[in-house]
PDB file of C-alpha atoms in Angstrom:
ATOM      1  CA  HIS A   1       0.112  -0.023   0.068  1.00  0.00           C
ATOM      2  CA  ARG A   2       2.675   2.279   0.400  1.00  0.00           C
ATOM      3  CA  SER A   3       3.544   3.088  -2.804  1.00  0.00           C
ATOM      4  CA  ASP A   4       0.000   3.235  -4.283  1.00  0.00           C
ATOM      5  CA  ALA A   5      -0.960   6.411  -5.900  1.00  0.00           C
ATOM      6  CA  ASP A   6      -4.400   6.300  -6.596  1.00  0.00           C
ATOM      7  CA  PRO A   7      -6.569   8.984  -4.644  1.00  0.00           C
ATOM      8  CA  ASP A   8      -8.396   6.346  -2.916  1.00  0.00           C
ATOM      9  CA  SER A   9      -4.856   4.249  -1.832  1.00  0.00           C
ATOM     10  CA  ALA A  10      -4.203   3.747   1.777  1.00  0.00           C
ATOM     11  CA  PRO A  11      -1.949   6.483   1.711  1.00  0.00           C
ATOM     12  CA  ALA A  12      -3.991   9.039   0.288  1.00  0.00           C
ATOM     13  CA  ARG A  13      -7.014   8.639   2.776  1.00  0.00           C
ATOM     14  CA  ILE A  14      -4.825   8.556   5.963  1.00  0.00           C
ATOM     15  CA  ALA A  15      -3.045  11.484   4.653  1.00  0.00           C
ATOM     16  CA  GLU A  16      -6.476  13.376   4.646  1.00  0.00           C
ATOM     17  CA  GLY A  17      -6.306  13.662   8.621  1.00  0.00           C
ATOM     18  CA  TRP A  18      -8.024  11.203  10.888  1.00  0.00           C
ATOM     19  CA  ASP A  19      -8.581  11.278  14.196  1.00  0.00           C
ATOM     20  CA  VAL A  20      -7.800   7.844  14.733  1.00  0.00           C
ATOM     21  CA  VAL A  21      -6.256   5.168  12.285  1.00  0.00           C
ATOM     22  CA  VAL A  22      -6.646   1.859  12.988  1.00  0.00           C
ATOM     23  CA  LEU A  23      -3.429  -0.116  10.979  1.00  0.00           C
ATOM     24  CA  GLN A  24      -4.169  -4.346  10.242  1.00  0.00           C
ATOM     25  CA  GLU A  25      -1.205  -6.217   8.105  1.00  0.00           C
ATOM     26  CA  PHE A  26      -1.748  -9.502   6.711  1.00  0.00           C
ATOM     27  CA  SER A  27      -2.126 -11.951   9.936  1.00  0.00           C
ATOM     28  CA  THR A  28       0.933 -14.088   9.158  1.00  0.00           C
ATOM     29  CA  ARG A  29       3.500 -10.832   7.906  1.00  0.00           C
ATOM     30  CA  PRO A  30       4.039  -9.956  11.811  1.00  0.00           C
ATOM     31  CA  THR A  31       5.359 -13.471  13.239  1.00  0.00           C
ATOM     32  CA  ASP A  32       8.659 -15.050  12.818  1.00  0.00           C
ATOM     33  CA  ALA A  33       7.910 -17.906  10.880  1.00  0.00           C
ATOM     34  CA  ILE A  34       6.528 -16.644   7.861  1.00  0.00           C
ATOM     35  CA  GLY A  35       7.310 -12.533   8.158  1.00  0.00           C
ATOM     36  CA  PRO A  36       9.024 -10.789   7.461  1.00  0.00           C
ATOM     37  CA  ALA A  37       8.084  -9.101  10.526  1.00  0.00           C
ATOM     38  CA  GLU A  38      10.539  -6.262  10.329  1.00  0.00           C
ATOM     39  CA  ARG A  39       8.322  -4.978   7.330  1.00  0.00           C
ATOM     40  CA  PHE A  40       5.775  -4.823   8.923  1.00  0.00           C
ATOM     41  CA  LYS A  41       6.989  -2.749  11.610  1.00  0.00           C
ATOM     42  CA  ASP A  42       8.703  -0.491   8.837  1.00  0.00           C
ATOM     43  CA  ASP A  43       5.167  -0.337   7.586  1.00  0.00           C
ATOM     44  CA  ALA A  44       3.577   0.775  10.629  1.00  0.00           C
ATOM     45  CA  SER A  45       5.921   3.435  11.307  1.00  0.00           C
ATOM     46  CA  PHE A  46       5.946   4.759   7.778  1.00  0.00           C
ATOM     47  CA  PHE A  47       1.623   5.095   8.122  1.00  0.00           C
ATOM     48  CA  HIS A  48       1.745   6.431  11.764  1.00  0.00           C
ATOM     49  CA  ASP A  49       4.266   9.397  10.325  1.00  0.00           C
ATOM     50  CA  LEU A  50       1.907   9.687   7.391  1.00  0.00           C
ATOM     51  CA  ALA A  51      -1.007   9.962   9.921  1.00  0.00           C
ATOM     52  CA  ILE A  52       0.792  12.443  12.740  1.00  0.00           C
ATOM     53  CA  GLY A  53       1.854  14.650   9.913  1.00  0.00           C
ATOM     54  CA  SER A  54      -1.613  15.003   8.456  1.00  0.00           C
ATOM     55  CA  ARG A  55      -3.472  15.479  11.824  1.00  0.00           C
ATOM     56  CA  PRO A  56      -0.756  15.947  14.932  1.00  0.00           C
ATOM     57  CA  ASN A  57      -3.285  14.148  17.490  1.00  0.00           C
ATOM     58  CA  ALA A  58      -4.315  11.442  15.465  1.00  0.00           C
ATOM     59  CA  ARG A  59      -4.615   8.267  17.252  1.00  0.00           C
ATOM     60  CA  VAL A  60      -2.774   5.361  15.490  1.00  0.00           C
ATOM     61  CA  ILE A  61      -4.073   2.083  16.594  1.00  0.00           C
ATOM     62  CA  LEU A  62      -2.577  -1.368  15.372  1.00  0.00           C
ATOM     63  CA  TYR A  63      -5.453  -4.057  14.913  1.00  0.00           C
ATOM     64  CA  GLU A  64      -3.618  -6.972  16.658  1.00  0.00           C
ATOM     65  CA  THR A  65      -5.043 -10.164  14.629  1.00  0.00           C
ATOM     66  CA  TRP A  66      -5.659 -13.631  15.236  1.00  0.00           C
ATOM     67  CA  ALA A  67      -4.235 -17.279  15.186  1.00  0.00           C
ATOM     68  CA  ARG A  68      -5.749 -19.637  12.518  1.00  0.00           C
ATOM     69  CA  ARG A  69      -7.744 -22.222  14.175  1.00  0.00           C
ATOM     70  CA  GLU A  70      -5.884 -25.421  15.726  1.00  0.00           C
ATOM     71  CA  GLY A  71      -6.320 -28.078  12.789  1.00  0.00           C
ATOM     72  CA  HIS A  72      -5.363 -25.445   9.873  1.00  0.00           C
ATOM     73  CA  SER A  73      -2.729 -26.731   7.520  1.00  0.00           C
ATOM     74  CA  LEU A  74      -0.301 -24.281   9.559  1.00  0.00           C
ATOM     75  CA  PHE A  75      -0.146 -26.289  12.201  1.00  0.00           C
ATOM     76  CA  PRO A  76       2.489 -27.978  13.180  1.00  0.00           C
ATOM     77  CA  VAL A  77       4.874 -27.572  10.309  1.00  0.00           C
ATOM     78  CA  THR A  78       5.133 -23.810  10.402  1.00  0.00           C
ATOM     79  CA  PHE A  79       3.921 -22.956  13.508  1.00  0.00           C
ATOM     80  CA  ASP A  80       3.845 -24.970  16.737  1.00  0.00           C
ATOM     81  CA  ASP A  81      -0.054 -24.393  17.151  1.00  0.00           C
ATOM     82  CA  PRO A  82      -2.103 -21.574  17.211  1.00  0.00           C
ATOM     83  CA  GLY A  83      -0.737 -20.318  21.020  1.00  0.00           C
ATOM     84  CA  ASP A  84       2.620 -20.343  18.942  1.00  0.00           C
ATOM     85  CA  MET A  85       1.197 -18.014  16.338  1.00  0.00           C
ATOM     86  CA  GLN A  86      -0.398 -15.929  18.666  1.00  0.00           C
ATOM     87  CA  ALA A  87       2.231 -15.187  20.697  1.00  0.00           C
ATOM     88  CA  GLN A  88       4.455 -14.261  17.775  1.00  0.00           C
ATOM     89  CA  LEU A  89       1.943 -12.268  16.415  1.00  0.00           C
ATOM     90  CA  ARG A  90       1.560 -10.435  20.062  1.00  0.00           C
ATOM     91  CA  PHE A  91       5.240 -10.062  20.555  1.00  0.00           C
ATOM     92  CA  HIS A  92       5.558  -8.373  17.275  1.00  0.00           C
ATOM     93  CA  TYR A  93       2.509  -5.921  17.402  1.00  0.00           C
ATOM     94  CA  PHE A  94       3.207  -4.922  21.038  1.00  0.00           C
ATOM     95  CA  ASP A  95       6.828  -4.470  19.832  1.00  0.00           C
ATOM     96  CA  ALA A  96       5.871  -2.483  16.775  1.00  0.00           C
ATOM     97  CA  ALA A  97       4.377  -0.006  19.227  1.00  0.00           C
ATOM     98  CA  ASP A  98       6.342   0.245  22.150  1.00  0.00           C
ATOM     99  CA  ARG A  99       9.791   0.048  20.789  1.00  0.00           C
ATOM    100  CA  TYR A 100      10.044  -0.236  16.682  1.00  0.00           C
ATOM    101  CA  VAL A 101       7.663   3.100  16.118  1.00  0.00           C
ATOM    102  CA  PRO A 102       9.148   5.078  18.709  1.00  0.00           C
ATOM    103  CA  ALA A 103      12.764   4.738  17.799  1.00  0.00           C
ATOM    104  CA  PHE A 104      12.051   5.176  13.738  1.00  0.00           C
ATOM    105  CA  THR A 105       9.097   7.818  13.942  1.00  0.00           C
ATOM    106  CA  ASP A 106      10.008  11.195  12.039  1.00  0.00           C
ATOM    107  CA  HIS A 107       8.074  12.991  14.549  1.00  0.00           C
ATOM    108  CA  LEU A 108       9.094  14.007  17.935  1.00  0.00           C
ATOM    109  CA  GLU A 109       6.669  11.508  19.983  1.00  0.00           C
ATOM    110  CA  ALA A 110       5.268   8.141  18.936  1.00  0.00           C
ATOM    111  CA  ARG A 111       1.604   7.450  19.855  1.00  0.00           C
ATOM    112  CA  VAL A 112       0.951   4.076  19.073  1.00  0.00           C
ATOM    113  CA  GLU A 113      -1.629   1.660  20.638  1.00  0.00           C
ATOM    114  CA  VAL A 114      -2.325  -1.675  20.313  1.00  0.00           C
ATOM    115  CA  ALA A 115      -6.393  -3.027  19.958  1.00  0.00           C
ATOM    116  CA  PRO A 116      -5.688  -6.776  21.342  1.00  0.00           C
ATOM    117  CA  VAL A 117      -8.218  -8.190  19.020  1.00  0.00           C
ATOM    118  CA  GLY A 118      -5.977 -11.192  18.799  1.00  0.00           C
ATOM    119  CA  ASP A 119      -5.481 -11.706  22.436  1.00  0.00           C
ATOM    120  CA  ALA A 120      -9.330 -11.713  23.122  1.00  0.00           C
ATOM    121  CA  TRP A 121      -9.371 -14.476  20.606  1.00  0.00           C
ATOM    122  CA  GLU A 122      -7.070 -16.645  22.181  1.00  0.00           C
ATOM    123  CA  LEU A 123      -8.940 -15.911  25.711  1.00  0.00           C
ATOM    124  CA  GLN A 124     -12.002 -17.206  23.913  1.00  0.00           C
ATOM    125  CA  LEU A 125     -10.010 -19.952  22.058  1.00  0.00           C
ATOM    126  CA  ALA A 126      -8.953 -21.262  25.331  1.00  0.00           C
ATOM    127  CA  GLY A 127     -12.419 -21.411  27.210  1.00  0.00           C
ATOM    128  CA  GLY A 128     -13.424 -23.622  24.253  1.00  0.00           C
ATOM    129  CA  GLU A 129     -16.793 -23.434  22.031  1.00  0.00           C
ATOM    130  CA  PRO A 130     -18.965 -22.035  21.372  1.00  0.00           C
ATOM    131  CA  PRO A 131     -19.297 -19.506  20.250  1.00  0.00           C
ATOM    132  CA  ARG A 132     -17.383 -20.095  17.305  1.00  0.00           C
ATOM    133  CA  LEU A 133     -14.940 -17.450  16.056  1.00  0.00           C
ATOM    134  CA  HIS A 134     -13.811 -18.560  13.010  1.00  0.00           C
ATOM    135  CA  ALA A 135     -15.069 -19.072   9.595  1.00  0.00           C
ATOM    136  CA  ASP A 136     -15.119 -22.445   7.767  1.00  0.00           C
ATOM    137  CA  ASP A 137     -11.926 -21.749   6.286  1.00  0.00           C
ATOM    138  CA  ASP A 138     -10.408 -21.844  10.092  1.00  0.00           C
ATOM    139  CA  TRP A 139      -8.732 -18.531   8.946  1.00  0.00           C
ATOM    140  CA  HIS A 140     -11.035 -15.245   8.663  1.00  0.00           C
ATOM    141  CA  ALA A 141     -13.587 -14.027  11.063  1.00  0.00           C
ATOM    142  CA  GLY A 142     -17.063 -15.782  11.314  1.00  0.00           C
ATOM    143  CA  ARG A 143     -19.787 -13.742  12.573  1.00  0.00           C
ATOM    144  CA  ASN A 144     -18.932 -14.236  16.163  1.00  0.00           C
ATOM    145  CA  GLY A 145     -15.415 -13.226  15.558  1.00  0.00           C
ATOM    146  CA  GLN A 146     -16.165 -10.145  13.691  1.00  0.00           C
ATOM    147  CA  TYR A 147     -18.275  -8.908  16.432  1.00  0.00           C
ATOM    148  CA  LEU A 148     -15.708  -9.368  19.127  1.00  0.00           C
ATOM    149  CA  ASN A 149     -12.865  -7.821  16.755  1.00  0.00           C
ATOM    150  CA  GLY A 150     -15.336  -4.728  16.355  1.00  0.00           C
ATOM    151  CA  LEU A 151     -16.057  -4.804  20.159  1.00  0.00           C
ATOM    152  CA  VAL A 152     -12.057  -5.093  20.599  1.00  0.00           C
ATOM    153  CA  ILE A 153     -11.631  -2.195  18.683  1.00  0.00           C
ATOM    154  CA  TYR A 154     -14.596   0.096  20.048  1.00  0.00           C
ATOM    155  CA  ALA A 155     -13.576  -0.593  23.233  1.00  0.00           C
ATOM    156  CA  THR A 156      -9.814   0.489  22.065  1.00  0.00           C
ATOM    157  CA  ILE A 157     -11.280   3.493  20.745  1.00  0.00           C
ATOM    158  CA  TYR A 158     -13.556   4.602  22.970  1.00  0.00           C
ATOM    159  CA  GLN A 159     -11.449   3.250  25.937  1.00  0.00           C
ATOM    160  CA  ARG A 160     -14.479   2.150  27.734  1.00  0.00           C
ATOM    161  CA  SER A 161     -16.040  -1.126  28.339  1.00  0.00           C
ATOM    162  CA  VAL A 162     -18.102  -2.826  25.720  1.00  0.00           C
ATOM    163  CA  GLU A 163     -20.567  -4.466  28.014  1.00  0.00           C
ATOM    164  CA  GLY A 164     -24.099  -4.422  27.523  1.00  0.00           C
ATOM    165  CA  LEU A 165     -23.903  -3.050  23.697  1.00  0.00           C
ATOM    166  CA  THR A 166     -26.843  -4.630  21.977  1.00  0.00           C
ATOM    167  CA  PRO A 167     -25.903  -7.529  19.834  1.00  0.00           C
ATOM    168  CA  ARG A 168     -25.573  -7.438  16.014  1.00  0.00           C
ATOM    169  CA  ASN A 169     -25.979 -10.477  14.197  1.00  0.00           C
ATOM    170  CA  VAL A 170     -25.066 -12.623  17.224  1.00  0.00           C
ATOM    171  CA  SER A 171     -27.386 -14.488  19.713  1.00  0.00           C
ATOM    172  CA  ALA A 172     -27.615 -12.642  23.409  1.00  0.00           C
ATOM    173  CA  ALA A 173     -25.445 -15.393  25.209  1.00  0.00           C
ATOM    174  CA  ALA A 174     -22.934 -14.965  22.362  1.00  0.00           C
ATOM    175  CA  ALA A 175     -23.055 -11.229  22.860  1.00  0.00           C
ATOM    176  CA  VAL A 176     -22.463 -11.219  26.889  1.00  0.00           C
ATOM    177  CA  THR A 177     -19.366 -13.673  26.697  1.00  0.00           C
ATOM    178  CA  LEU A 178     -17.653 -11.796  23.385  1.00  0.00           C
ATOM    179  CA  ALA A 179     -18.102  -8.486  25.572  1.00  0.00           C
ATOM    180  CA  SER A 180     -16.577  -9.792  28.431  1.00  0.00           C
ATOM    181  CA  LEU A 181     -13.758 -10.868  26.370  1.00  0.00           C
ATOM    182  CA  ALA A 182     -13.376  -7.239  25.104  1.00  0.00           C
TER     183      ALA A 182
END
């Protein structure tokens, strides 16, 4: 996306000067096993600087992705298990926010947050299903996973609890469970 000069591209849209910019990377790039994680961090720094350069008080949030579901073809060949994949994702997202972007920003101060979406998934999956978070491909988010993602992003942006929000496209029981994780 960095070199895309189209008026609707990510760089052009970020340069419009948003209050909040949420950045999501492809789910395997911020890992050691597939990566390259350093390129993810370099790109995060680039987009951080673009956002802050366009609006100095902008909040830049990294949307931490989640591990593939147990049984996916990446396990155990590329990653030992979903816990290994999530540990790598967590490390690189938080390393980007806490160390890399602040060290390589063009601005005096780096303000980067992480929306710990993958960590919320890990908590739910550790407790077992239901509700199922992954879609049938064991990779993308299904309806419940999409709802959990939205809750974590909302809680991160607005810095408030999501418990009690009206559920959309999920059962009331799933909504309560997922809100407690977010």
